[in-house]
PDB file of C-alpha atoms in Angstrom:
ATOM      1  CA  GLN E  30       8.901 193.388  92.011  1.00  0.00           C
ATOM      2  CA  VAL E  31      11.549 196.046  91.617  1.00  0.00           C
ATOM      3  CA  GLN E  32      12.409 198.603  94.253  1.00  0.00           C
ATOM      4  CA  LEU E  33      12.701 202.285  93.297  1.00  0.00           C
ATOM      5  CA  GLN E  34      14.339 205.065  95.212  1.00  0.00           C
ATOM      6  CA  GLU E  35      14.239 208.708  94.085  1.00  0.00           C
ATOM      7  CA  SER E  36      16.875 211.206  95.211  1.00  0.00           C
ATOM      8  CA  GLY E  37      17.969 214.767  94.581  1.00  0.00           C
ATOM      9  CA  PRO E  38      17.959 218.299  95.908  1.00  0.00           C
ATOM     10  CA  GLY E  39      14.848 219.163  97.885  1.00  0.00           C
ATOM     11  CA  LEU E  40      15.118 222.879  97.097  1.00  0.00           C
ATOM     12  CA  VAL E  41      15.640 224.397  93.599  1.00  0.00           C
ATOM     13  CA  LYS E  42      15.683 228.132  92.722  1.00  0.00           C
ATOM     14  CA  PRO E  43      13.305 229.514  90.204  1.00  0.00           C
ATOM     15  CA  SER E  44      14.661 229.503  86.609  1.00  0.00           C
ATOM     16  CA  GLU E  45      17.118 226.766  87.460  1.00  0.00           C
ATOM     17  CA  THR E  46      17.145 223.097  86.449  1.00  0.00           C
ATOM     18  CA  LEU E  47      15.613 220.339  88.714  1.00  0.00           C
ATOM     19  CA  SER E  48      17.645 217.198  88.555  1.00  0.00           C
ATOM     20  CA  LEU E  49      16.417 213.895  90.104  1.00  0.00           C
ATOM     21  CA  THR E  50      17.709 210.251  90.051  1.00  0.00           C
ATOM     22  CA  CYS E  51      15.769 207.109  90.501  1.00  0.00           C
ATOM     23  CA  SER E  52      17.813 204.054  91.591  1.00  0.00           C
ATOM     24  CA  VAL E  53      16.510 200.600  90.575  1.00  0.00           C
ATOM     25  CA  SER E  54      17.113 197.402  92.592  1.00  0.00           C
ATOM     26  CA  GLY E  55      15.719 193.937  92.468  1.00  0.00           C
ATOM     27  CA  GLY E  56      15.487 193.922  88.682  1.00  0.00           C
ATOM     28  CA  SER E  57      17.195 194.928  85.439  1.00  0.00           C
ATOM     29  CA  ILE E  58      16.875 198.420  84.214  1.00  0.00           C
ATOM     30  CA  SER E  59      16.611 197.034  80.701  1.00  0.00           C
ATOM     31  CA  SER E  60      13.578 194.935  81.587  1.00  0.00           C
ATOM     32  CA  HIS E  61      11.107 197.800  81.852  1.00  0.00           C
ATOM     33  CA  TYR E  62       9.979 201.164  80.617  1.00  0.00           C
ATOM     34  CA  TRP E  63      10.305 203.718  83.373  1.00  0.00           C
ATOM     35  CA  SER E  64       7.933 206.655  84.098  1.00  0.00           C
ATOM     36  CA  TRP E  65       8.304 209.765  86.115  1.00  0.00           C
ATOM     37  CA  ILE E  66       5.110 211.095  87.699  1.00  0.00           C
ATOM     38  CA  ARG E  67       4.628 214.202  89.903  1.00  0.00           C
ATOM     39  CA  GLN E  68       2.100 215.370  92.459  1.00  0.00           C
ATOM     40  CA  PRO E  69       1.918 218.971  93.639  1.00  0.00           C
ATOM     41  CA  PRO E  70       0.996 219.360  97.356  1.00  0.00           C
ATOM     42  CA  GLY E  71      -2.690 218.597  97.843  1.00  0.00           C
ATOM     43  CA  LYS E  72      -3.256 217.955  94.111  1.00  0.00           C
ATOM     44  CA  GLY E  73      -3.510 215.079  91.719  1.00  0.00           C
ATOM     45  CA  LEU E  74      -1.015 212.993  89.730  1.00  0.00           C
ATOM     46  CA  GLU E  75       0.654 214.251  86.496  1.00  0.00           C
ATOM     47  CA  TRP E  76       2.621 212.040  84.192  1.00  0.00           C
ATOM     48  CA  ILE E  77       5.951 213.583  83.111  1.00  0.00           C
ATOM     49  CA  GLY E  78       7.294 210.966  80.643  1.00  0.00           C
ATOM     50  CA  TYR E  79       8.702 207.503  80.051  1.00  0.00           C
ATOM     51  CA  ILE E  80      11.962 206.033  78.832  1.00  0.00           C
ATOM     52  CA  HIS E  81      13.267 202.718  77.796  1.00  0.00           C
ATOM     53  CA  TYR E  82      16.873 201.564  77.417  1.00  0.00           C
ATOM     54  CA  SER E  83      16.295 200.977  73.736  1.00  0.00           C
ATOM     55  CA  GLY E  84      15.983 204.705  73.374  1.00  0.00           C
ATOM     56  CA  SER E  85      12.232 204.962  73.288  1.00  0.00           C
ATOM     57  CA  LEU E  86      11.062 208.186  74.866  1.00  0.00           C
ATOM     58  CA  ASN E  87       7.730 209.941  75.283  1.00  0.00           C
ATOM     59  CA  TYR E  88       6.908 213.121  77.291  1.00  0.00           C
ATOM     60  CA  ASN E  89       3.756 214.827  78.493  1.00  0.00           C
ATOM     61  CA  PRO E  90       3.089 217.394  75.824  1.00  0.00           C
ATOM     62  CA  SER E  91       2.584 220.052  78.426  1.00  0.00           C
ATOM     63  CA  LEU E  92       6.142 219.591  79.734  1.00  0.00           C
ATOM     64  CA  GLN E  93       7.935 218.377  76.616  1.00  0.00           C
ATOM     65  CA  SER E  94       9.878 221.576  75.990  1.00  0.00           C
ATOM     66  CA  ARG E  95      11.462 221.523  79.418  1.00  0.00           C
ATOM     67  CA  VAL E  96      11.949 217.764  80.227  1.00  0.00           C
ATOM     68  CA  THR E  97      14.858 215.444  79.553  1.00  0.00           C
ATOM     69  CA  LEU E  98      14.852 211.746  80.695  1.00  0.00           C
ATOM     70  CA  SER E  99      17.959 209.523  80.476  1.00  0.00           C
ATOM     71  CA  LEU E 100      19.187 206.143  81.684  1.00  0.00           C
ATOM     72  CA  ASP E 101      22.483 205.030  83.132  1.00  0.00           C
ATOM     73  CA  THR E 102      22.458 201.263  82.805  1.00  0.00           C
ATOM     74  CA  SER E 103      25.783 200.863  84.563  1.00  0.00           C
ATOM     75  CA  LYS E 104      24.367 202.502  87.703  1.00  0.00           C
ATOM     76  CA  SER E 105      20.773 201.242  87.236  1.00  0.00           C
ATOM     77  CA  GLN E 106      19.547 204.739  87.504  1.00  0.00           C
ATOM     78  CA  ILE E 107      16.952 206.810  85.634  1.00  0.00           C
ATOM     79  CA  SER E 108      17.363 210.559  85.624  1.00  0.00           C
ATOM     80  CA  LEU E 109      14.973 213.422  85.178  1.00  0.00           C
ATOM     81  CA  LYS E 110      15.916 216.963  84.301  1.00  0.00           C
ATOM     82  CA  LEU E 111      13.356 219.776  84.263  1.00  0.00           C
ATOM     83  CA  ASN E 112      14.657 223.174  83.263  1.00  0.00           C
ATOM     84  CA  SER E 113      13.361 226.759  83.849  1.00  0.00           C
ATOM     85  CA  VAL E 114      11.381 225.714  86.953  1.00  0.00           C
ATOM     86  CA  THR E 115       8.822 227.915  88.636  1.00  0.00           C
ATOM     87  CA  ALA E 116       6.860 227.520  91.827  1.00  0.00           C
ATOM     88  CA  ALA E 117       4.345 225.533  89.819  1.00  0.00           C
ATOM     89  CA  ASP E 118       6.936 222.712  89.573  1.00  0.00           C
ATOM     90  CA  THR E 119       6.888 222.250  93.376  1.00  0.00           C
ATOM     91  CA  ALA E 120       5.788 218.652  93.847  1.00  0.00           C
ATOM     92  CA  MET E 121       6.476 215.192  95.035  1.00  0.00           C
ATOM     93  CA  TYR E 122       8.227 213.383  92.171  1.00  0.00           C
ATOM     94  CA  TYR E 123       7.828 209.653  91.762  1.00  0.00           C
ATOM     95  CA  CYS E 124       9.422 207.174  89.464  1.00  0.00           C
ATOM     96  CA  ALA E 125       7.546 204.002  88.521  1.00  0.00           C
ATOM     97  CA  THR E 126       7.660 200.992  86.230  1.00  0.00           C
ATOM     98  CA  PHE E 127       5.648 201.476  82.950  1.00  0.00           C
ATOM     99  CA  SER E 128       4.281 198.412  81.301  1.00  0.00           C
ATOM    100  CA  SER E 129       4.537 198.108  77.547  1.00  0.00           C
ATOM    101  CA  SER E 130       3.266 194.538  77.331  1.00  0.00           C
ATOM    102  CA  SER E 131       0.060 192.884  78.225  1.00  0.00           C
ATOM    103  CA  TYR E 132      -1.442 195.958  79.965  1.00  0.00           C
ATOM    104  CA  TRP E 133      -0.347 199.117  78.338  1.00  0.00           C
ATOM    105  CA  ALA E 134       0.741 202.016  80.515  1.00  0.00           C
ATOM    106  CA  LEU E 135       0.455 200.125  83.716  1.00  0.00           C
ATOM    107  CA  HIS E 136       2.446 201.588  86.681  1.00  0.00           C
ATOM    108  CA  ALA E 137       2.856 198.525  88.882  1.00  0.00           C
ATOM    109  CA  ASP E 138       5.753 199.629  91.157  1.00  0.00           C
ATOM    110  CA  TRP E 139       6.449 203.030  92.529  1.00  0.00           C
ATOM    111  CA  GLY E 140       9.173 204.648  94.481  1.00  0.00           C
ATOM    112  CA  GLN E 141       8.371 206.468  97.696  1.00  0.00           C
ATOM    113  CA  GLY E 142       8.844 209.825  96.061  1.00  0.00           C
ATOM    114  CA  THR E 143      10.952 212.843  96.732  1.00  0.00           C
ATOM    115  CA  LEU E 144       9.659 216.329  97.457  1.00  0.00           C
ATOM    116  CA  VAL E 145      11.083 219.183  95.477  1.00  0.00           C
ATOM    117  CA  THR E 146      10.319 222.779  96.350  1.00  0.00           C
ATOM    118  CA  VAL E 147      10.972 225.631  93.957  1.00  0.00           C
ATOM    119  CA  SER E 148      11.763 228.754  95.930  1.00  0.00           C
ATOM    120  CA  SER E 149      14.419 231.459  96.165  1.00  0.00           C
TER     121      SER E 149
ATOM    122  CA  GLN B  25      -8.248 220.168  84.247  1.00  0.00           C
ATOM    123  CA  SER B  26      -7.667 216.501  83.993  1.00  0.00           C
ATOM    124  CA  VAL B  27      -8.297 214.514  80.802  1.00  0.00           C
ATOM    125  CA  LEU B  28     -10.100 211.885  82.849  1.00  0.00           C
ATOM    126  CA  THR B  29     -12.917 213.160  85.083  1.00  0.00           C
ATOM    127  CA  GLN B  30     -13.591 211.780  88.627  1.00  0.00           C
ATOM    128  CA  PRO B  31     -15.819 213.079  91.314  1.00  0.00           C
ATOM    129  CA  PRO B  32     -13.688 214.999  93.922  1.00  0.00           C
ATOM    130  CA  SER B  33     -15.182 213.075  96.804  1.00  0.00           C
ATOM    131  CA  VAL B  34     -17.377 210.184  97.770  1.00  0.00           C
ATOM    132  CA  SER B  35     -18.363 208.854 101.182  1.00  0.00           C
ATOM    133  CA  GLY B  36     -19.926 205.874 102.756  1.00  0.00           C
ATOM    134  CA  ALA B  37     -20.511 204.222 106.086  1.00  0.00           C
ATOM    135  CA  PRO B  38     -18.561 201.058 107.116  1.00  0.00           C
ATOM    136  CA  GLY B  39     -20.056 197.978 105.323  1.00  0.00           C
ATOM    137  CA  GLN B  40     -21.630 200.044 102.565  1.00  0.00           C
ATOM    138  CA  ARG B  41     -20.810 199.878  98.838  1.00  0.00           C
ATOM    139  CA  VAL B  42     -19.418 202.909  96.972  1.00  0.00           C
ATOM    140  CA  THR B  43     -18.456 203.498  93.396  1.00  0.00           C
ATOM    141  CA  ILE B  44     -16.086 205.966  91.877  1.00  0.00           C
ATOM    142  CA  SER B  45     -16.517 206.937  88.201  1.00  0.00           C
ATOM    143  CA  CYS B  46     -13.882 207.857  85.668  1.00  0.00           C
ATOM    144  CA  THR B  47     -15.085 209.458  82.525  1.00  0.00           C
ATOM    145  CA  GLY B  48     -12.860 209.882  79.399  1.00  0.00           C
ATOM    146  CA  SER B  49     -13.354 210.186  75.698  1.00  0.00           C
ATOM    147  CA  ASN B  50     -12.864 208.398  72.409  1.00  0.00           C
ATOM    148  CA  SER B  51      -9.234 209.131  72.456  1.00  0.00           C
ATOM    149  CA  ASN B  52      -8.446 207.322  75.645  1.00  0.00           C
ATOM    150  CA  ILE B  53     -10.894 205.020  77.458  1.00  0.00           C
ATOM    151  CA  GLY B  54     -13.132 204.861  74.436  1.00  0.00           C
ATOM    152  CA  ALA B  55     -10.099 203.890  72.286  1.00  0.00           C
ATOM    153  CA  THR B  56      -9.891 200.601  74.171  1.00  0.00           C
ATOM    154  CA  TYR B  57      -6.928 201.584  76.245  1.00  0.00           C
ATOM    155  CA  ASP B  58      -6.838 199.870  79.548  1.00  0.00           C
ATOM    156  CA  VAL B  59      -7.879 201.680  82.709  1.00  0.00           C
ATOM    157  CA  HIS B  60      -5.834 201.238  85.902  1.00  0.00           C
ATOM    158  CA  TRP B  61      -6.705 202.317  89.396  1.00  0.00           C
ATOM    159  CA  TYR B  62      -4.359 203.411  92.191  1.00  0.00           C
ATOM    160  CA  GLN B  63      -5.015 203.840  95.881  1.00  0.00           C
ATOM    161  CA  GLN B  64      -3.086 206.607  97.730  1.00  0.00           C
ATOM    162  CA  LEU B  65      -3.161 206.421 101.487  1.00  0.00           C
ATOM    163  CA  PRO B  66      -2.271 209.634 103.342  1.00  0.00           C
ATOM    164  CA  GLY B  67       1.376 210.465 103.142  1.00  0.00           C
ATOM    165  CA  THR B  68       2.311 207.508 100.955  1.00  0.00           C
ATOM    166  CA  ALA B  69       2.992 206.792  97.286  1.00  0.00           C
ATOM    167  CA  PRO B  70       0.183 205.576  95.044  1.00  0.00           C
ATOM    168  CA  LYS B  71      -0.321 201.815  94.999  1.00  0.00           C
ATOM    169  CA  LEU B  72      -1.707 199.777  92.193  1.00  0.00           C
ATOM    170  CA  LEU B  73      -5.333 198.653  92.976  1.00  0.00           C
ATOM    171  CA  ILE B  74      -6.868 197.470  89.771  1.00  0.00           C
ATOM    172  CA  TYR B  75      -5.140 196.900  86.390  1.00  0.00           C
ATOM    173  CA  GLY B  76      -6.430 196.178  82.968  1.00  0.00           C
ATOM    174  CA  ASN B  77      -9.910 197.491  83.814  1.00  0.00           C
ATOM    175  CA  ASN B  78     -10.876 194.725  86.160  1.00  0.00           C
ATOM    176  CA  ASN B  79      -7.876 192.777  87.525  1.00  0.00           C
ATOM    177  CA  ARG B  80      -6.587 192.800  91.072  1.00  0.00           C
ATOM    178  CA  PRO B  81      -2.969 192.423  91.898  1.00  0.00           C
ATOM    179  CA  SER B  82      -2.087 189.811  94.431  1.00  0.00           C
ATOM    180  CA  GLY B  83      -2.969 191.032  97.934  1.00  0.00           C
ATOM    181  CA  VAL B  84      -5.773 193.372  96.974  1.00  0.00           C
ATOM    182  CA  PRO B  85      -9.075 192.239  98.624  1.00  0.00           C
ATOM    183  CA  ASP B  86     -11.861 191.189  96.397  1.00  0.00           C
ATOM    184  CA  ARG B  87     -13.915 193.967  97.893  1.00  0.00           C
ATOM    185  CA  PHE B  88     -12.367 196.107  95.174  1.00  0.00           C
ATOM    186  CA  SER B  89     -13.478 195.635  91.605  1.00  0.00           C
ATOM    187  CA  GLY B  90     -13.286 197.558  88.352  1.00  0.00           C
ATOM    188  CA  SER B  91     -15.347 197.805  85.282  1.00  0.00           C
ATOM    189  CA  LYS B  92     -15.249 199.663  81.903  1.00  0.00           C
ATOM    190  CA  SER B  93     -17.909 200.519  79.422  1.00  0.00           C
ATOM    191  CA  GLY B  94     -17.583 202.842  76.390  1.00  0.00           C
ATOM    192  CA  THR B  95     -15.707 205.957  77.421  1.00  0.00           C
ATOM    193  CA  SER B  96     -16.113 205.420  81.134  1.00  0.00           C
ATOM    194  CA  ALA B  97     -14.797 203.209  83.904  1.00  0.00           C
ATOM    195  CA  SER B  98     -15.737 202.589  87.519  1.00  0.00           C
ATOM    196  CA  LEU B  99     -14.195 201.357  90.719  1.00  0.00           C
ATOM    197  CA  ALA B 100     -16.456 199.676  93.183  1.00  0.00           C
ATOM    198  CA  ILE B 101     -15.682 199.032  96.833  1.00  0.00           C
ATOM    199  CA  THR B 102     -17.978 196.816  98.849  1.00  0.00           C
ATOM    200  CA  GLY B 103     -18.018 196.157 102.611  1.00  0.00           C
ATOM    201  CA  LEU B 104     -16.362 199.532 103.186  1.00  0.00           C
ATOM    202  CA  GLN B 105     -13.726 199.578 105.931  1.00  0.00           C
ATOM    203  CA  ALA B 106     -12.131 202.486 107.764  1.00  0.00           C
ATOM    204  CA  GLU B 107      -8.759 201.558 106.191  1.00  0.00           C
ATOM    205  CA  ASP B 108     -10.129 202.239 102.699  1.00  0.00           C
ATOM    206  CA  GLU B 109     -10.222 205.966 103.398  1.00  0.00           C
ATOM    207  CA  ALA B 110      -7.791 207.298 100.791  1.00  0.00           C
ATOM    208  CA  ASP B 111      -7.461 209.022  97.496  1.00  0.00           C
ATOM    209  CA  TYR B 112      -8.205 206.929  94.354  1.00  0.00           C
ATOM    210  CA  TYR B 113      -6.985 207.734  90.839  1.00  0.00           C
ATOM    211  CA  CYS B 114      -7.962 206.268  87.514  1.00  0.00           C
ATOM    212  CA  GLN B 115      -5.324 206.196  84.687  1.00  0.00           C
ATOM    213  CA  SER B 116      -5.378 205.384  81.029  1.00  0.00           C
ATOM    214  CA  TYR B 117      -3.552 206.400  77.861  1.00  0.00           C
ATOM    215  CA  ASP B 118      -4.601 209.007  75.251  1.00  0.00           C
ATOM    216  CA  SER B 119      -3.874 208.613  71.589  1.00  0.00           C
ATOM    217  CA  ASN B 120      -3.778 212.370  70.786  1.00  0.00           C
ATOM    218  CA  LEU B 121      -0.467 213.966  69.685  1.00  0.00           C
ATOM    219  CA  ARG B 122       2.208 211.194  70.184  1.00  0.00           C
ATOM    220  CA  GLY B 123       0.205 209.536  72.870  1.00  0.00           C
ATOM    221  CA  TYR B 124       0.511 210.143  76.520  1.00  0.00           C
ATOM    222  CA  VAL B 125      -0.510 208.870  79.940  1.00  0.00           C
ATOM    223  CA  VAL B 126      -3.563 210.514  81.564  1.00  0.00           C
ATOM    224  CA  PHE B 127      -4.812 210.451  85.077  1.00  0.00           C
ATOM    225  CA  GLY B 128      -8.067 211.407  86.650  1.00  0.00           C
ATOM    226  CA  GLY B 129      -8.094 214.212  89.093  1.00  0.00           C
ATOM    227  CA  GLY B 130      -8.486 211.850  92.002  1.00  0.00           C
ATOM    228  CA  THR B 131     -11.416 211.048  94.345  1.00  0.00           C
ATOM    229  CA  LYS B 132     -11.171 211.420  98.114  1.00  0.00           C
ATOM    230  CA  LEU B 133     -13.057 208.520  99.802  1.00  0.00           C
ATOM    231  CA  THR B 134     -14.303 209.266 103.289  1.00  0.00           C
ATOM    232  CA  VAL B 135     -15.501 206.420 105.500  1.00  0.00           C
ATOM    233  CA  LEU B 136     -18.100 207.948 107.803  1.00  0.00           C
TER     234      LEU B 136
END
């Protein structure tokens, strides 16, 4: 079981770029696919996208034009960038493992999340 | 509007049995993609509860069970306990466009 820890600015101004990092420990970053998932206050979960060290990438169609995921294997970190943010992007952001094997799209391990508020 | 439809809330008394439905379509649950369920206790991150439609991770009580039929899935909780009060989310995968992960809107379980 891997441990995941999200980090980044808790406050982002409208129209700017939200940048978050997920640090992985207890496992190899090359052993899994990695998802980002967000949850606006009081609302449900929304998948943002997944990435694999092989270069495999997939984004939520509703966010695809604004999202970029990347990996830094030397630091065991997964990064999320979301540009042109608005108040609607205010949410708790989670990183999680994404299974590509026996059970497709299974998110077994989650970080504790980091809250990002978009406000001027 | 979530791709997978769940009731916003369900409730039950301690010891009772409750079920939470998750309705999809032929491009997700009906396309034989697995359904997974997550439990989110207040103020915490979601936790995997059921995977692959009807499998429990180690440590999850057998009071929790999942099933899937056609374009729908269900989570059943028997012997309801106060500690089960939480939000529950179903999740699958949709084959439309390039394919993407889909969640239900979540169901708030209240233990009366």
